[in-house]
């Protein structure tokens, strides 16, 4: 059995601070920001066009593809900017692969469950498989304005001494020329920046205004813990948590954390589906189509945005609950894929934005993040076989579905345990022995 611990999510807490560009910024500077961000979007979409699922996802490969193309001439961006666009595309494809890997895992698990289930569960599992089929993640597309992370190569966030407290310093499209854009930080923003390292920032346009999304990194003092626990992320019922008693004495604590996300999302999905079918039927009537298309597609976009916000919001709530419940324990979380494990908490802002209901990685990161804020470390461990091995170590088990939950019956030790809790026990054990 593979018992390796893959990484320890370190006590680095990353946070994004969203600071508006100052309203007194001159129009010429705002215009230049507009041209710069448009050019970056263009560059990112061109680079994205060079990538296919077969492309190997590393900087060297992408740099070579870009070099062999006419993208640099077309965009007229400096090497630093082009490199940052490459990183954006890389990140998008890697997270697509991660999401797809997770999706594949959930899908295969659901198909297998469906093949092995009894008659009473068949309908429910069929729906589950269909739902997953519909939600297979698709490769990244950049057809809207998109930003990339900017670092010292092309700019920085600097403190000011005069009437403006904070500045965004960026290279312009003119070679060798830079500009300083004043920001308008609140007291809260400044507090967030105090004592934190600024790693990079993005220029984001929202509702006609520009913002600097500044990512900050802060060290949190590590809390010493001697107790271990494990978390398994279930399919519907979100989190199964097991906290082992210190030094083996006492009774372990078990907790299933549900969240209300699924119901909320189902509501949005129903509205979205009815709008989509209305759009499909409007398509047959050309005159009506021309009139209503934009209205409908705008509405659809809005709904999708709201749906994602709800999803992210609930994930934060749940992560907070999990962090509270597991305070004082070192926690292991099951991880489906190796590559994801190298993820160290970067990209939180993008994670917040990311759409994906099957984003188990996002949930894990949120939990690790909330725990890190309390100085607690979280390990990602390989979760292979944790769901089909009894916590006594035997694999002579049967899975049974009953009342919407899945149970593991062990023929060796005779125990009957909720399958997700059982997995959480195994994950906790891996965290301890790894
Ligand atoms: Zn057993």
Tab-separated table of C-alpha atoms and ligand atoms in Angstrom:
chain	number	residue	atom	x	y	z
A	1	UNK	CA	0.000	0.000	0.000
A	2	UNK	CA	1.272	3.439	-0.842
A	3	UNK	CA	1.699	5.399	2.363
A	4	UNK	CA	3.745	8.325	1.135
A	5	UNK	CA	2.902	11.757	2.396
A	6	UNK	CA	3.071	13.949	-0.601
A	7	UNK	CA	3.311	17.471	0.699
A	8	UNK	CA	2.745	19.522	3.757
A	9	UNK	CA	0.801	22.653	2.954
A	10	UNK	CA	3.094	25.113	4.587
A	11	UNK	CA	2.217	27.945	6.897
A	12	UNK	CA	2.217	30.475	4.127
A	13	UNK	CA	-1.103	32.202	3.879
A	14	UNK	CA	-1.842	33.847	0.584
A	15	UNK	CA	-4.529	36.418	0.218
A	16	UNK	CA	-5.708	38.665	-2.565
A	17	UNK	CA	-6.384	42.298	-1.794
A	18	UNK	CA	-8.550	44.049	-4.369
A	19	UNK	CA	-7.726	47.726	-4.539
A	20	UNK	CA	-9.442	50.135	-6.932
A	21	UNK	CA	-7.457	52.433	-9.170
A	22	UNK	CA	-7.796	55.966	-7.791
A	23	UNK	CA	-10.691	57.980	-9.229
A	24	UNK	CA	-8.333	60.901	-9.800
A	25	UNK	CA	-6.282	58.911	-12.291
A	26	UNK	CA	-5.919	60.849	-15.546
A	27	UNK	CA	-7.909	59.716	-18.542
A	28	UNK	CA	-4.761	59.156	-20.547
A	29	UNK	CA	-3.465	56.681	-17.971
A	30	UNK	CA	-6.810	54.871	-17.845
A	31	UNK	CA	-6.756	54.654	-21.640
A	32	UNK	CA	-3.264	53.223	-21.559
A	33	UNK	CA	-4.391	50.645	-18.983
A	34	UNK	CA	-7.216	49.734	-21.346
A	35	UNK	CA	-4.874	49.247	-24.286
A	36	UNK	CA	-2.442	47.236	-22.192
A	37	UNK	CA	-5.062	44.863	-20.794
A	38	UNK	CA	-6.625	44.421	-24.252
A	39	UNK	CA	-3.228	43.522	-25.682
A	40	UNK	CA	-2.596	41.028	-22.880
A	41	UNK	CA	-5.966	39.374	-23.553
A	42	UNK	CA	-5.112	39.143	-27.246
A	43	UNK	CA	-1.719	37.625	-26.487
A	44	UNK	CA	-3.168	35.078	-24.060
A	45	UNK	CA	-5.795	33.967	-26.567
A	46	UNK	CA	-3.168	33.601	-29.318
A	47	UNK	CA	-0.911	31.538	-27.080
A	48	UNK	CA	-3.882	29.442	-26.013
A	49	UNK	CA	-4.450	28.673	-29.695
A	50	UNK	CA	-1.057	26.947	-29.799
A	51	UNK	CA	-1.970	24.492	-27.044
A	52	UNK	CA	-3.890	21.260	-27.476
A	53	UNK	CA	-4.470	18.382	-25.039
A	54	UNK	CA	-1.374	16.722	-26.550
A	55	UNK	CA	0.952	19.639	-25.802
A	56	UNK	CA	3.271	18.979	-22.911
A	57	UNK	CA	2.502	21.568	-20.288
A	58	UNK	CA	5.789	23.145	-19.345
A	59	UNK	CA	7.315	26.575	-19.835
A	60	UNK	CA	10.035	25.385	-22.175
A	61	UNK	CA	7.603	23.848	-24.637
A	62	UNK	CA	5.302	26.850	-24.649
A	63	UNK	CA	8.160	29.307	-25.003
A	64	UNK	CA	9.387	27.368	-28.009
A	65	UNK	CA	5.910	27.278	-29.577
A	66	UNK	CA	5.578	31.026	-29.085
A	67	UNK	CA	9.046	31.653	-30.476
A	68	UNK	CA	8.235	29.647	-33.618
A	69	UNK	CA	5.039	31.636	-34.129
A	70	UNK	CA	4.466	35.268	-35.045
A	71	UNK	CA	2.786	36.064	-31.738
A	72	UNK	CA	5.484	38.390	-30.414
A	73	UNK	CA	5.322	40.561	-33.547
A	74	UNK	CA	1.522	40.462	-33.578
A	75	UNK	CA	1.170	41.582	-29.949
A	76	UNK	CA	4.038	43.979	-29.705
A	77	UNK	CA	4.461	43.068	-26.033
A	78	UNK	CA	7.759	42.895	-24.196
A	79	UNK	CA	9.350	39.525	-23.425
A	80	UNK	CA	8.304	39.903	-19.779
A	81	UNK	CA	4.651	40.351	-20.655
A	82	UNK	CA	4.692	37.480	-23.148
A	83	UNK	CA	6.214	35.231	-20.483
A	84	UNK	CA	3.477	36.155	-18.040
A	85	UNK	CA	0.863	35.384	-20.696
A	86	UNK	CA	2.526	32.002	-21.208
A	87	UNK	CA	2.268	31.349	-17.463
A	88	UNK	CA	-1.407	32.223	-17.546
A	89	UNK	CA	-2.104	29.768	-20.361
A	90	UNK	CA	-0.030	27.093	-18.629
A	91	UNK	CA	-1.909	27.603	-15.400
A	92	UNK	CA	-5.280	27.434	-17.155
A	93	UNK	CA	-4.394	24.179	-18.930
A	94	UNK	CA	-2.940	22.589	-15.840
A	95	UNK	CA	-5.957	23.394	-13.781
A	96	UNK	CA	-8.130	22.106	-16.609
A	97	UNK	CA	-6.190	18.830	-16.495
A	98	UNK	CA	-6.563	18.666	-12.732
A	99	UNK	CA	-10.270	19.310	-12.924
A	100	UNK	CA	-10.631	16.798	-15.704
A	101	UNK	CA	-8.663	14.218	-13.736
A	102	UNK	CA	-10.918	14.722	-10.747
A	103	UNK	CA	-13.970	14.590	-12.915
A	104	UNK	CA	-12.752	11.339	-14.490
A	105	UNK	CA	-12.214	9.880	-11.059
A	106	UNK	CA	-15.670	10.843	-9.845
A	107	UNK	CA	-17.206	9.654	-13.095
A	108	UNK	CA	-15.502	6.267	-13.009
A	109	UNK	CA	-16.472	5.886	-9.364
A	110	UNK	CA	-20.104	6.724	-10.152
A	111	UNK	CA	-20.204	4.358	-13.141
A	112	UNK	CA	-18.743	1.579	-11.024
A	113	UNK	CA	-21.204	2.255	-8.222
A	114	UNK	CA	-24.002	2.183	-10.750
A	115	UNK	CA	-22.867	-1.167	-12.128
A	116	UNK	CA	-22.769	-2.705	-8.646
A	117	UNK	CA	-25.836	-1.168	-7.061
A	118	UNK	CA	-29.133	-2.702	-6.111
A	119	UNK	CA	-32.458	-1.883	-7.780
A	120	UNK	CA	-33.480	0.666	-5.170
A	121	UNK	CA	-30.415	2.805	-5.852
A	122	UNK	CA	-30.281	2.491	-9.629
A	123	UNK	CA	-32.395	5.540	-10.495
A	124	UNK	CA	-30.476	7.870	-8.212
A	125	UNK	CA	-27.089	6.675	-9.461
A	126	UNK	CA	-28.190	6.889	-13.068
A	127	UNK	CA	-29.018	10.540	-12.498
A	128	UNK	CA	-25.639	11.039	-10.900
A	129	UNK	CA	-23.834	9.527	-13.893
A	130	UNK	CA	-25.886	11.664	-16.302
A	131	UNK	CA	-25.153	14.783	-14.288
A	132	UNK	CA	-21.442	14.040	-14.374
A	133	UNK	CA	-21.560	13.353	-18.108
A	134	UNK	CA	-23.102	16.744	-18.670
A	135	UNK	CA	-20.471	18.456	-16.589
A	136	UNK	CA	-17.279	17.158	-18.098
A	137	UNK	CA	-14.805	20.052	-17.831
A	138	UNK	CA	-13.796	21.556	-21.163
A	139	UNK	CA	-10.394	22.949	-22.211
A	140	UNK	CA	-9.714	26.620	-21.499
A	141	UNK	CA	-11.051	29.230	-23.922
A	142	UNK	CA	-10.257	32.922	-23.679
A	143	UNK	CA	-12.896	34.802	-25.616
A	144	UNK	CA	-13.457	37.494	-23.009
A	145	UNK	CA	-11.164	39.933	-21.379
A	146	UNK	CA	-8.702	38.025	-19.231
A	147	UNK	CA	-5.846	39.096	-17.035
A	148	UNK	CA	-2.555	37.566	-16.076
A	149	UNK	CA	-0.317	37.866	-13.070
A	150	UNK	CA	2.201	40.632	-13.332
A	151	UNK	CA	5.374	40.573	-11.294
A	152	UNK	CA	8.662	42.474	-11.060
A	153	UNK	CA	9.375	41.804	-14.746
A	154	UNK	CA	6.721	44.281	-15.789
A	155	UNK	CA	5.701	46.204	-12.718
A	156	UNK	CA	5.061	46.366	-9.015
A	157	UNK	CA	2.964	47.815	-6.218
A	158	UNK	CA	4.724	50.639	-4.426
A	159	UNK	CA	4.032	52.792	-1.420
A	160	UNK	CA	3.769	56.531	-1.890
A	161	UNK	CA	4.724	59.376	0.367
A	162	UNK	CA	2.428	62.072	-0.965
A	163	UNK	CA	-1.343	62.290	-1.283
A	164	UNK	CA	-1.557	58.841	-2.859
A	165	UNK	CA	-0.658	56.053	-0.454
A	166	UNK	CA	-0.211	53.297	-2.994
A	167	UNK	CA	0.853	53.122	-6.611
A	168	UNK	CA	0.786	50.552	-9.335
A	169	UNK	CA	3.928	50.764	-11.407
A	170	UNK	CA	3.660	49.114	-14.854
A	171	UNK	CA	5.496	48.928	-18.155
A	172	UNK	CA	3.482	50.435	-20.984
A	173	UNK	CA	3.227	49.244	-24.554
A	174	UNK	CA	5.932	51.713	-25.511
A	175	UNK	CA	9.339	50.095	-25.202
A	176	UNK	CA	11.267	51.296	-22.154
A	177	UNK	CA	8.380	53.415	-20.881
A	178	UNK	CA	6.589	52.869	-17.602
A	179	UNK	CA	3.726	54.624	-15.848
A	180	UNK	CA	2.569	55.002	-12.273
A	181	UNK	CA	-1.132	54.630	-11.593
A	182	UNK	CA	-2.399	55.804	-8.193
A	183	UNK	CA	-4.512	53.332	-6.215
A	184	UNK	CA	-7.201	54.102	-3.695
A	185	UNK	CA	-6.718	51.676	-0.795
A	186	UNK	CA	-9.051	51.610	2.176
A	187	UNK	CA	-7.834	51.274	5.743
A	188	UNK	CA	-8.646	47.566	5.513
A	189	UNK	CA	-6.553	47.191	2.343
A	190	UNK	CA	-3.545	48.840	3.969
A	191	UNK	CA	-3.932	46.646	7.043
A	192	UNK	CA	-3.890	43.567	4.795
A	193	UNK	CA	-0.697	44.699	3.109
A	194	UNK	CA	1.084	45.450	6.382
A	195	UNK	CA	3.862	42.973	7.025
A	196	UNK	CA	2.886	40.846	4.026
A	197	UNK	CA	5.010	40.155	0.981
A	198	UNK	CA	3.552	41.214	-2.318
A	199	UNK	CA	4.229	38.507	-4.860
A	200	UNK	CA	2.368	39.748	-7.893
A	201	UNK	CA	-0.796	41.497	-9.038
A	202	UNK	CA	-3.384	41.506	-11.777
A	203	UNK	CA	-5.116	44.400	-13.490
A	204	UNK	CA	-8.836	43.675	-13.517
A	205	UNK	CA	-11.635	45.696	-15.035
A	206	UNK	CA	-14.987	45.414	-13.367
A	207	UNK	CA	-18.072	47.545	-13.936
A	208	UNK	CA	-16.101	50.130	-15.837
A	209	UNK	CA	-13.402	50.555	-13.200
A	210	UNK	CA	-9.917	49.177	-12.912
A	211	UNK	CA	-8.624	47.313	-9.879
A	212	UNK	CA	-5.283	45.956	-8.822
A	213	UNK	CA	-5.735	42.465	-7.412
A	214	UNK	CA	-2.657	42.190	-5.266
A	215	UNK	CA	-1.599	38.742	-4.018
A	216	UNK	CA	0.065	38.834	-0.667
A	217	UNK	CA	1.895	36.156	1.259
A	218	UNK	CA	2.162	36.070	5.011
A	219	UNK	CA	3.867	33.603	7.318
A	220	UNK	CA	1.783	32.164	10.110
A	221	UNK	CA	3.368	30.658	13.207
A	222	UNK	CA	3.140	26.891	13.090
A	223	UNK	CA	1.016	25.326	15.825
A	224	UNK	CA	2.458	22.125	17.321
A	225	UNK	CA	-0.049	19.302	17.302
A	226	UNK	CA	0.321	15.685	18.277
A	227	UNK	CA	-3.142	14.545	17.301
A	228	UNK	CA	-4.147	13.332	13.898
A	229	UNK	CA	-7.268	13.304	11.852
A	230	UNK	CA	-8.434	12.597	8.329
A	231	UNK	CA	-10.925	14.108	5.907
A	232	UNK	CA	-12.610	12.333	3.022
A	233	UNK	CA	-14.454	14.398	0.443
A	234	UNK	CA	-17.609	12.510	-0.402
A	235	UNK	CA	-19.592	12.754	-3.592
A	236	UNK	CA	-22.745	14.447	-2.310
A	237	UNK	CA	-22.389	14.699	1.363
A	238	UNK	CA	-19.246	16.711	1.206
A	239	UNK	CA	-17.002	15.975	4.185
A	240	UNK	CA	-16.393	12.992	6.438
A	241	UNK	CA	-14.039	13.882	9.289
A	242	UNK	CA	-12.383	11.572	11.771
A	243	UNK	CA	-10.279	12.818	14.689
A	244	UNK	CA	-8.148	10.134	16.327
A	245	UNK	CA	-7.612	10.236	20.087
A	246	UNK	CA	-4.106	11.341	21.117
A	247	UNK	CA	-1.741	8.397	21.728
A	248	UNK	CA	-4.444	5.868	20.998
A	249	UNK	CA	-6.314	6.363	24.284
A	250	UNK	CA	-9.980	7.312	24.150
A	251	UNK	CA	-12.643	7.297	21.510
A	252	UNK	CA	-12.195	8.829	18.062
A	253	UNK	CA	-14.548	11.622	17.032
A	254	UNK	CA	-16.501	11.271	13.813
A	255	UNK	CA	-18.357	13.994	12.007
A	256	UNK	CA	-20.168	14.292	8.701
A	257	UNK	CA	-20.380	17.843	7.460
A	258	UNK	CA	-23.137	18.393	4.955
A	259	UNK	CA	-23.598	21.501	2.999
A	260	UNK	CA	-26.608	23.064	1.408
A	261	UNK	CA	-24.759	23.812	-1.784
A	262	UNK	CA	-26.222	20.938	-3.771
A	263	UNK	CA	-29.821	22.103	-3.249
A	264	UNK	CA	-28.969	25.680	-4.093
A	265	UNK	CA	-27.087	24.625	-7.189
A	266	UNK	CA	-29.911	22.355	-8.308
A	267	UNK	CA	-32.195	25.374	-8.193
A	268	UNK	CA	-29.847	27.382	-10.399
A	269	UNK	CA	-29.342	24.433	-12.724
A	270	UNK	CA	-33.099	24.120	-13.211
A	271	UNK	CA	-33.428	27.806	-14.142
A	272	UNK	CA	-30.414	27.616	-16.435
A	273	UNK	CA	-31.781	24.494	-18.134
A	274	UNK	CA	-35.177	26.091	-18.763
A	275	UNK	CA	-33.518	29.204	-20.179
A	276	UNK	CA	-31.378	27.045	-22.420
A	277	UNK	CA	-34.377	25.176	-23.756
A	278	UNK	CA	-36.176	28.492	-24.309
A	279	UNK	CA	-33.160	29.620	-26.297
A	280	UNK	CA	-33.170	26.407	-28.295
A	281	UNK	CA	-36.812	26.843	-29.256
A	282	UNK	CA	-36.364	30.546	-30.028
A	283	UNK	CA	-33.689	29.552	-32.501
A	284	UNK	CA	-36.331	28.128	-34.851
A	285	UNK	CA	-37.989	31.509	-35.147
A	286	UNK	CA	-35.407	33.728	-36.776
A	287	UNK	CA	-37.090	37.066	-36.139
A	288	UNK	CA	-37.619	36.310	-32.476
A	289	UNK	CA	-34.137	34.903	-32.219
A	290	UNK	CA	-32.545	38.137	-33.442
A	291	UNK	CA	-34.510	40.165	-30.922
A	292	UNK	CA	-34.082	37.970	-27.908
A	293	UNK	CA	-30.742	36.325	-28.327
A	294	UNK	CA	-28.664	38.976	-26.576
A	295	UNK	CA	-31.106	39.376	-23.743
A	296	UNK	CA	-31.189	35.657	-23.148
A	297	UNK	CA	-27.501	35.082	-23.384
A	298	UNK	CA	-26.820	37.960	-21.011
A	299	UNK	CA	-29.280	36.486	-18.552
A	300	UNK	CA	-27.636	33.100	-18.924
A	301	UNK	CA	-24.225	34.548	-18.224
A	302	UNK	CA	-25.556	36.310	-15.157
A	303	UNK	CA	-27.093	33.127	-13.828
A	304	UNK	CA	-23.903	31.189	-14.343
A	305	UNK	CA	-21.969	33.872	-12.519
A	306	UNK	CA	-24.378	33.809	-9.604
A	307	UNK	CA	-24.331	30.058	-9.502
A	308	UNK	CA	-20.569	30.083	-9.251
A	309	UNK	CA	-20.613	32.681	-6.498
A	310	UNK	CA	-23.021	30.532	-4.508
A	311	UNK	CA	-20.801	27.530	-5.007
A	312	UNK	CA	-17.644	29.332	-3.905
A	313	UNK	CA	-19.386	30.944	-0.969
A	314	UNK	CA	-20.598	27.585	0.336
A	315	UNK	CA	-17.170	26.071	-0.118
A	316	UNK	CA	-15.728	28.805	2.087
A	317	UNK	CA	-18.397	28.254	4.703
A	318	UNK	CA	-17.736	24.552	4.761
A	319	UNK	CA	-13.967	25.041	4.868
A	320	UNK	CA	-14.424	27.335	7.826
A	321	UNK	CA	-16.573	24.764	9.626
A	322	UNK	CA	-14.017	22.044	8.914
A	323	UNK	CA	-11.169	24.242	10.163
A	324	UNK	CA	-13.057	24.987	13.348
A	325	UNK	CA	-13.905	21.348	13.973
A	326	UNK	CA	-10.344	20.147	13.324
A	327	UNK	CA	-8.588	22.870	15.325
A	328	UNK	CA	-5.677	21.411	17.281
A	329	UNK	CA	-5.234	18.424	14.974
A	330	UNK	CA	-2.881	17.690	12.130
A	331	UNK	CA	-5.145	16.709	9.281
A	332	UNK	CA	-4.646	14.556	6.224
A	333	UNK	CA	-6.888	14.962	3.199
A	334	UNK	CA	-7.176	12.365	0.477
A	335	UNK	CA	-5.833	13.488	-2.833
A	336	UNK	CA	-6.695	11.978	-6.181
A	337	UNK	CA	-3.764	12.992	-8.283
A	338	UNK	CA	-0.074	13.346	-7.779
A	339	UNK	CA	0.559	16.538	-9.717
A	340	UNK	CA	-1.982	18.516	-7.802
A	341	UNK	CA	-0.053	17.796	-4.673
A	342	UNK	CA	2.674	20.132	-5.774
A	343	UNK	CA	0.211	22.916	-5.482
A	344	UNK	CA	1.191	25.168	-2.618
A	345	UNK	CA	-1.617	27.560	-2.152
A	346	UNK	CA	-0.833	29.843	-5.057
A	347	UNK	CA	-3.581	31.031	-7.262
A	348	UNK	CA	-6.210	31.631	-4.618
A	349	UNK	CA	-7.708	34.561	-6.536
A	350	UNK	CA	-8.099	32.464	-9.620
A	351	UNK	CA	-9.491	29.636	-7.572
A	352	UNK	CA	-12.170	31.905	-6.240
A	353	UNK	CA	-13.198	32.741	-9.757
A	354	UNK	CA	-12.978	29.301	-11.157
A	355	UNK	CA	-16.209	27.721	-12.233
A	356	UNK	CA	-16.468	24.034	-11.523
A	357	UNK	CA	-18.846	22.128	-9.376
A	358	UNK	CA	-16.586	19.130	-9.163
A	359	UNK	CA	-13.719	21.137	-7.931
A	360	UNK	CA	-12.587	18.956	-5.088
A	361	UNK	CA	-9.175	20.571	-5.378
A	362	UNK	CA	-10.728	23.927	-4.645
A	363	UNK	CA	-12.422	22.594	-1.572
A	364	UNK	CA	-9.193	21.048	-0.335
A	365	UNK	CA	-7.343	24.304	-0.849
A	366	UNK	CA	-10.013	26.250	0.990
A	367	UNK	CA	-9.765	23.891	3.951
A	368	UNK	CA	-5.960	24.022	3.952
A	369	UNK	CA	-6.174	27.796	3.690
A	370	UNK	CA	-8.634	28.235	6.549
A	371	UNK	CA	-6.560	25.898	8.701
A	372	UNK	CA	-3.342	27.671	7.760
A	373	UNK	CA	-4.867	30.887	9.070
A	374	UNK	CA	-5.035	29.117	12.427
A	375	UNK	CA	-1.452	27.928	12.099
A	376	UNK	CA	-2.474	24.312	11.429
A	377	UNK	CA	-0.842	22.165	8.800
A	378	UNK	CA	-2.726	19.993	6.355
A	379	UNK	CA	-1.263	17.069	4.455
A	380	UNK	CA	-2.385	15.718	1.155
A	381	UNK	CA	-2.069	11.941	1.044
A	382	UNK	CA	-2.678	9.461	-1.717
A	383	UNK	CA	-6.244	8.287	-1.334
A	384	UNK	CA	-5.973	5.202	-3.534
A	385	UNK	CA	-7.815	2.234	-2.006
A	386	UNK	CA	-8.933	4.184	1.045
A	387	UNK	CA	-12.543	3.682	-0.012
A	388	UNK	CA	-12.380	-0.072	-0.604
A	389	UNK	CA	-10.255	-1.119	2.358
A	390	UNK	CA	-11.707	-1.567	5.820
A	391	UNK	CA	-9.940	0.421	8.496
A	392	UNK	CA	-8.787	-2.923	9.915
A	393	UNK	CA	-6.749	-3.306	6.725
A	394	UNK	CA	-8.893	-5.987	5.102
A	395	UNK	CA	-10.176	-5.680	1.569
A	396	UNK	CA	-12.789	-8.360	1.991
A	397	UNK	CA	-15.517	-5.774	1.984
A	398	UNK	CA	-18.900	-5.132	0.435
A	399	UNK	CA	-20.327	-1.700	-0.313
A	400	UNK	CA	-23.999	-1.226	0.366
A	401	UNK	CA	-26.260	1.705	-0.357
A	402	UNK	CA	-28.884	2.505	2.186
A	403	UNK	CA	-30.877	5.718	2.656
A	404	UNK	CA	-28.650	7.702	0.353
A	405	UNK	CA	-25.500	6.758	2.244
A	406	UNK	CA	-22.929	4.211	1.347
A	407	UNK	CA	-21.818	1.592	3.884
A	408	UNK	CA	-18.819	-0.635	4.030
A	409	UNK	CA	-19.356	-4.118	5.435
A	410	UNK	CA	-16.152	-5.879	6.409
A	411	UNK	CA	-16.093	-9.676	6.259
A	412	UNK	CA	-12.875	-9.883	8.257
A	413	UNK	CA	-13.650	-7.848	11.354
A	414	UNK	CA	-17.399	-7.686	10.957
A	415	UNK	CA	-17.612	-3.925	11.232
A	416	UNK	CA	-20.234	-1.929	9.420
A	417	UNK	CA	-19.219	1.667	8.896
A	418	UNK	CA	-20.213	4.617	6.781
A	419	UNK	CA	-17.964	4.310	3.714
A	420	UNK	CA	-16.837	7.930	3.790
A	421	UNK	CA	-15.980	7.788	7.489
A	422	UNK	CA	-14.113	4.558	6.869
A	423	UNK	CA	-12.102	6.307	4.152
A	424	UNK	CA	-11.414	9.174	6.546
A	425	UNK	CA	-9.983	6.671	9.078
A	426	UNK	CA	-7.666	5.269	6.406
A	427	UNK	CA	-6.602	8.730	5.331
A	428	UNK	CA	-5.873	9.724	8.943
A	429	UNK	CA	-3.765	6.572	9.316
A	430	UNK	CA	-1.805	7.439	6.195
A	431	UNK	CA	-1.196	10.906	7.547
A	432	UNK	CA	0.221	9.441	10.773
A	433	UNK	CA	2.470	6.788	9.319
A	434	UNK	CA	3.649	8.557	6.227
B	1	LIG	ZN1	-12.485	-4.819	8.909
